[in-house]
PDB file of C-alpha atoms and ligand atoms in Angstrom:
ATOM      1  CA  MET C 910     163.468 235.043 279.703  1.00  0.00           C
ATOM      2  CA  GLU C 911     162.188 231.773 278.312  1.00  0.00           C
ATOM      3  CA  GLU C 912     164.506 229.140 276.943  1.00  0.00           C
ATOM      4  CA  GLN C 913     165.353 229.688 273.285  1.00  0.00           C
ATOM      5  CA  LYS C 914     166.599 227.030 270.922  1.00  0.00           C
ATOM      6  CA  SER C 915     169.621 228.018 268.894  1.00  0.00           C
ATOM      7  CA  VAL C 916     168.253 229.572 265.740  1.00  0.00           C
ATOM      8  CA  GLY C 917     170.047 229.291 262.419  1.00  0.00           C
ATOM      9  CA  THR C 918     169.266 230.863 259.103  1.00  0.00           C
ATOM     10  CA  CYS C 919     168.156 229.279 255.860  1.00  0.00           C
ATOM     11  CA  PRO C 920     171.104 229.206 253.406  1.00  0.00           C
ATOM     12  CA  VAL C 921     168.720 230.135 250.578  1.00  0.00           C
ATOM     13  CA  CYS C 922     166.397 232.838 251.879  1.00  0.00           C
ATOM     14  CA  ARG C 923     168.130 233.832 255.178  1.00  0.00           C
ATOM     15  CA  GLN C 924     164.945 233.355 257.214  1.00  0.00           C
ATOM     16  CA  PRO C 925     165.492 232.138 260.794  1.00  0.00           C
ATOM     17  CA  ILE C 926     165.080 228.384 261.154  1.00  0.00           C
ATOM     18  CA  LEU C 927     165.184 225.882 264.030  1.00  0.00           C
ATOM     19  CA  PRO C 928     167.925 223.233 263.990  1.00  0.00           C
ATOM     20  CA  GLU C 929     165.387 220.372 263.869  1.00  0.00           C
ATOM     21  CA  TYR C 930     163.815 221.601 260.630  1.00  0.00           C
ATOM     22  CA  TYR C 931     164.294 219.407 257.563  1.00  0.00           C
ATOM     23  CA  PHE C 932     162.866 222.006 255.186  1.00  0.00           C
ATOM     24  CA  CYS C 933     162.800 225.781 255.363  1.00  0.00           C
ATOM     25  CA  PRO C 934     159.213 226.845 256.243  1.00  0.00           C
ATOM     26  CA  ASN C 935     159.637 230.002 254.182  1.00  0.00           C
ATOM     27  CA  CYS C 936     161.141 228.852 250.866  1.00  0.00           C
ATOM     28  CA  GLY C 937     160.994 225.047 251.154  1.00  0.00           C
ATOM     29  CA  ALA C 938     164.741 224.517 250.711  1.00  0.00           C
ATOM     30  CA  ALA C 939     165.991 221.134 251.938  1.00  0.00           C
ATOM     31  CA  LEU C 940     168.092 221.836 255.018  1.00  0.00           C
ATOM     32  CA  ARG C 941     169.062 218.259 255.761  1.00  0.00           C
ATOM     33  CA  THR C 942     169.446 215.640 253.058  1.00  0.00           C
ATOM     34  CA  HIS C 943     169.701 212.503 255.202  1.00  0.00           C
ATOM     35  CA  PRO C 944     167.306 212.793 258.149  1.00  0.00           C
ATOM     36  CA  LEU C 945     168.492 209.737 260.109  1.00  0.00           C
ATOM     37  CA  PRO C 946     167.586 209.684 263.784  1.00  0.00           C
ATOM     38  CA  THR C 947     170.450 210.529 266.160  1.00  0.00           C
ATOM     39  CA  SER C 948     168.576 210.133 269.472  1.00  0.00           C
ATOM     40  CA  ALA C 949     170.096 208.021 272.245  1.00  0.00           C
ATOM     41  CA  ALA C 950     167.433 205.343 271.722  1.00  0.00           C
ATOM     42  CA  ALA C 951     168.067 205.197 267.969  1.00  0.00           C
ATOM     43  CA  GLN C 952     171.811 204.933 268.573  1.00  0.00           C
ATOM     44  CA  ALA C 953     171.381 202.230 271.240  1.00  0.00           C
ATOM     45  CA  TRP C 954     169.149 200.191 268.924  1.00  0.00           C
ATOM     46  CA  LEU C 955     171.616 200.513 266.040  1.00  0.00           C
ATOM     47  CA  TYR C 956     174.577 199.483 268.243  1.00  0.00           C
ATOM     48  CA  ILE C 957     172.691 196.542 269.771  1.00  0.00           C
ATOM     49  CA  PHE C 958     171.524 195.413 266.337  1.00  0.00           C
ATOM     50  CA  SER C 959     175.102 195.716 265.008  1.00  0.00           C
ATOM     51  CA  ALA C 960     176.335 193.568 267.905  1.00  0.00           C
ATOM     52  CA  ILE C 961     173.775 190.794 267.366  1.00  0.00           C
ATOM     53  CA  LEU C 962     173.729 190.899 263.544  1.00  0.00           C
ATOM     54  CA  PRO C 963     176.642 188.432 263.141  1.00  0.00           C
ATOM     55  CA  MET C 964     174.813 185.972 265.425  1.00  0.00           C
ATOM     56  CA  PHE C 965     171.745 186.133 263.158  1.00  0.00           C
ATOM     57  CA  LEU C 966     173.995 185.302 260.234  1.00  0.00           C
ATOM     58  CA  PHE C 967     176.150 182.604 261.813  1.00  0.00           C
ATOM     59  CA  LEU C 968     173.711 180.818 264.132  1.00  0.00           C
ATOM     60  CA  PRO C 969     171.599 179.458 261.240  1.00  0.00           C
ATOM     61  CA  ILE C 970     174.793 178.219 259.539  1.00  0.00           C
ATOM     62  CA  ALA C 971     175.909 176.492 262.752  1.00  0.00           C
ATOM     63  CA  LYS C 972     172.407 174.995 263.092  1.00  0.00           C
ATOM     64  CA  TRP C 973     172.401 173.819 259.473  1.00  0.00           C
ATOM     65  CA  LYS C 974     172.358 170.023 259.519  1.00  0.00           C
ATOM     66  CA  GLY C 975     173.276 169.600 255.850  1.00  0.00           C
ATOM     67  CA  LEU C 976     176.991 169.131 256.528  1.00  0.00           C
ATOM     68  CA  ALA C 977     176.331 166.417 259.111  1.00  0.00           C
ATOM     69  CA  TYR C 978     174.124 164.614 256.582  1.00  0.00           C
ATOM     70  CA  ALA C 979     176.684 164.985 253.775  1.00  0.00           C
ATOM     71  CA  LYS C 980     179.474 163.604 256.023  1.00  0.00           C
ATOM     72  CA  SER C 981     177.359 160.605 256.998  1.00  0.00           C
ATOM     73  CA  GLU C 982     178.432 157.080 255.975  1.00  0.00           C
ATOM     74  CA  ASP C 983     174.812 156.149 255.340  1.00  0.00           C
ATOM     75  CA  PRO C 984     174.128 156.657 251.605  1.00  0.00           C
ATOM     76  CA  LYS C 985     170.545 157.829 252.234  1.00  0.00           C
ATOM     77  CA  MET C 986     171.668 160.509 254.731  1.00  0.00           C
ATOM     78  CA  LYS C 987     174.584 161.459 252.477  1.00  0.00           C
ATOM     79  CA  GLN C 988     172.183 161.937 249.557  1.00  0.00           C
ATOM     80  CA  ILE C 989     169.955 164.187 251.702  1.00  0.00           C
ATOM     81  CA  GLY C 990     173.015 166.242 252.686  1.00  0.00           C
ATOM     82  CA  VAL C 991     174.197 166.592 249.080  1.00  0.00           C
ATOM     83  CA  ILE C 992     170.705 167.675 247.936  1.00  0.00           C
ATOM     84  CA  ALA C 993     170.520 170.201 250.807  1.00  0.00           C
ATOM     85  CA  PHE C 994     173.965 171.549 249.837  1.00  0.00           C
ATOM     86  CA  GLY C 995     172.862 171.789 246.204  1.00  0.00           C
ATOM     87  CA  ILE C 996     169.783 173.800 247.270  1.00  0.00           C
ATOM     88  CA  VAL C 997     172.007 176.185 249.292  1.00  0.00           C
ATOM     89  CA  VAL C 998     174.326 176.696 246.293  1.00  0.00           C
ATOM     90  CA  LEU C 999     171.397 177.152 243.884  1.00  0.00           C
ATOM     91  CA  SER C1000     169.653 179.570 246.269  1.00  0.00           C
ATOM     92  CA  THR C1001     172.884 181.567 246.663  1.00  0.00           C
ATOM     93  CA  ILE C1002     173.270 181.829 242.865  1.00  0.00           C
ATOM     94  CA  ILE C1003     169.609 182.837 242.357  1.00  0.00           C
ATOM     95  CA  THR C1004     169.755 185.413 245.198  1.00  0.00           C
ATOM     96  CA  SER C1005     172.982 186.916 243.801  1.00  0.00           C
ATOM     97  CA  TRP C1006     171.521 186.987 240.302  1.00  0.00           C
ATOM     98  CA  LEU C1007     168.315 188.693 241.528  1.00  0.00           C
ATOM     99  CA  ALA C1008     170.413 191.243 243.450  1.00  0.00           C
ATOM    100  CA  VAL C1009     172.345 192.078 240.257  1.00  0.00           C
ATOM    101  CA  VAL C1010     169.175 192.260 238.136  1.00  0.00           C
ATOM    102  CA  TRP C1011     167.336 194.463 240.658  1.00  0.00           C
ATOM    103  CA  THR C1012     170.345 196.758 241.065  1.00  0.00           C
ATOM    104  CA  GLN C1013     170.632 197.156 237.286  1.00  0.00           C
ATOM    105  CA  ASP C1014     166.864 197.792 237.105  1.00  0.00           C
ATOM    106  CA  ALA C1015     167.152 200.526 239.738  1.00  0.00           C
ATOM    107  CA  ILE C1016     170.133 202.119 237.934  1.00  0.00           C
ATOM    108  CA  GLN C1017     168.332 201.875 234.582  1.00  0.00           C
ATOM    109  CA  SER C1018     165.103 203.459 235.855  1.00  0.00           C
ATOM    110  CA  SER C1019     166.975 206.335 237.527  1.00  0.00           C
ATOM    111  CA  LEU C1020     168.975 206.912 234.327  1.00  0.00           C
ATOM    112  CA  ASN C1021     165.706 206.897 232.351  1.00  0.00           C
ATOM    113  CA  SER C1022     164.148 209.502 234.645  1.00  0.00           C
ATOM    114  CA  ILE C1023     167.287 211.680 234.391  1.00  0.00           C
ATOM    115  CA  ASN C1024     167.132 211.421 230.578  1.00  0.00           C
ATOM    116  CA  ALA C1025     163.413 212.226 230.618  1.00  0.00           C
ATOM    117  CA  ASP C1026     164.145 215.325 232.731  1.00  0.00           C
ATOM    118  CA  MET C1027     166.942 216.439 230.409  1.00  0.00           C
ATOM    119  CA  SER C1028     164.896 216.052 227.211  1.00  0.00           C
ATOM    120  CA  ALA C1029     161.780 217.673 228.716  1.00  0.00           C
TER     121      ALA C1029
HETATM  122 ZN1  LIG D1212     164.484 229.364 253.115  1.00  0.00          ZN
END
């Protein structure tokens, strides 16, 4: 007898389905809502990336020369450091503001499509 994969049934139409199916081939029902990979390679990559992610965030900060400039006694270097710090602060504010605007845009457009569906 050949090897058989464990066969389930579609919760909608009760047709036999394979566990790797995302959609029922008979009725099209979604069997899995979040098809994220769970293979060993995908897990290894995620764990490695999680381990090195803080380094990606903190290494550039450690390498940032702005603080050394700002602490300098030399007025020219100090000015450069203060300007660099100002750019970091400004960039942080703009990035945060864009994140808020884009999030609100996304919420607004999904609300609009829900309303359009309801009134259709
Ligand atoms: Zn089905």
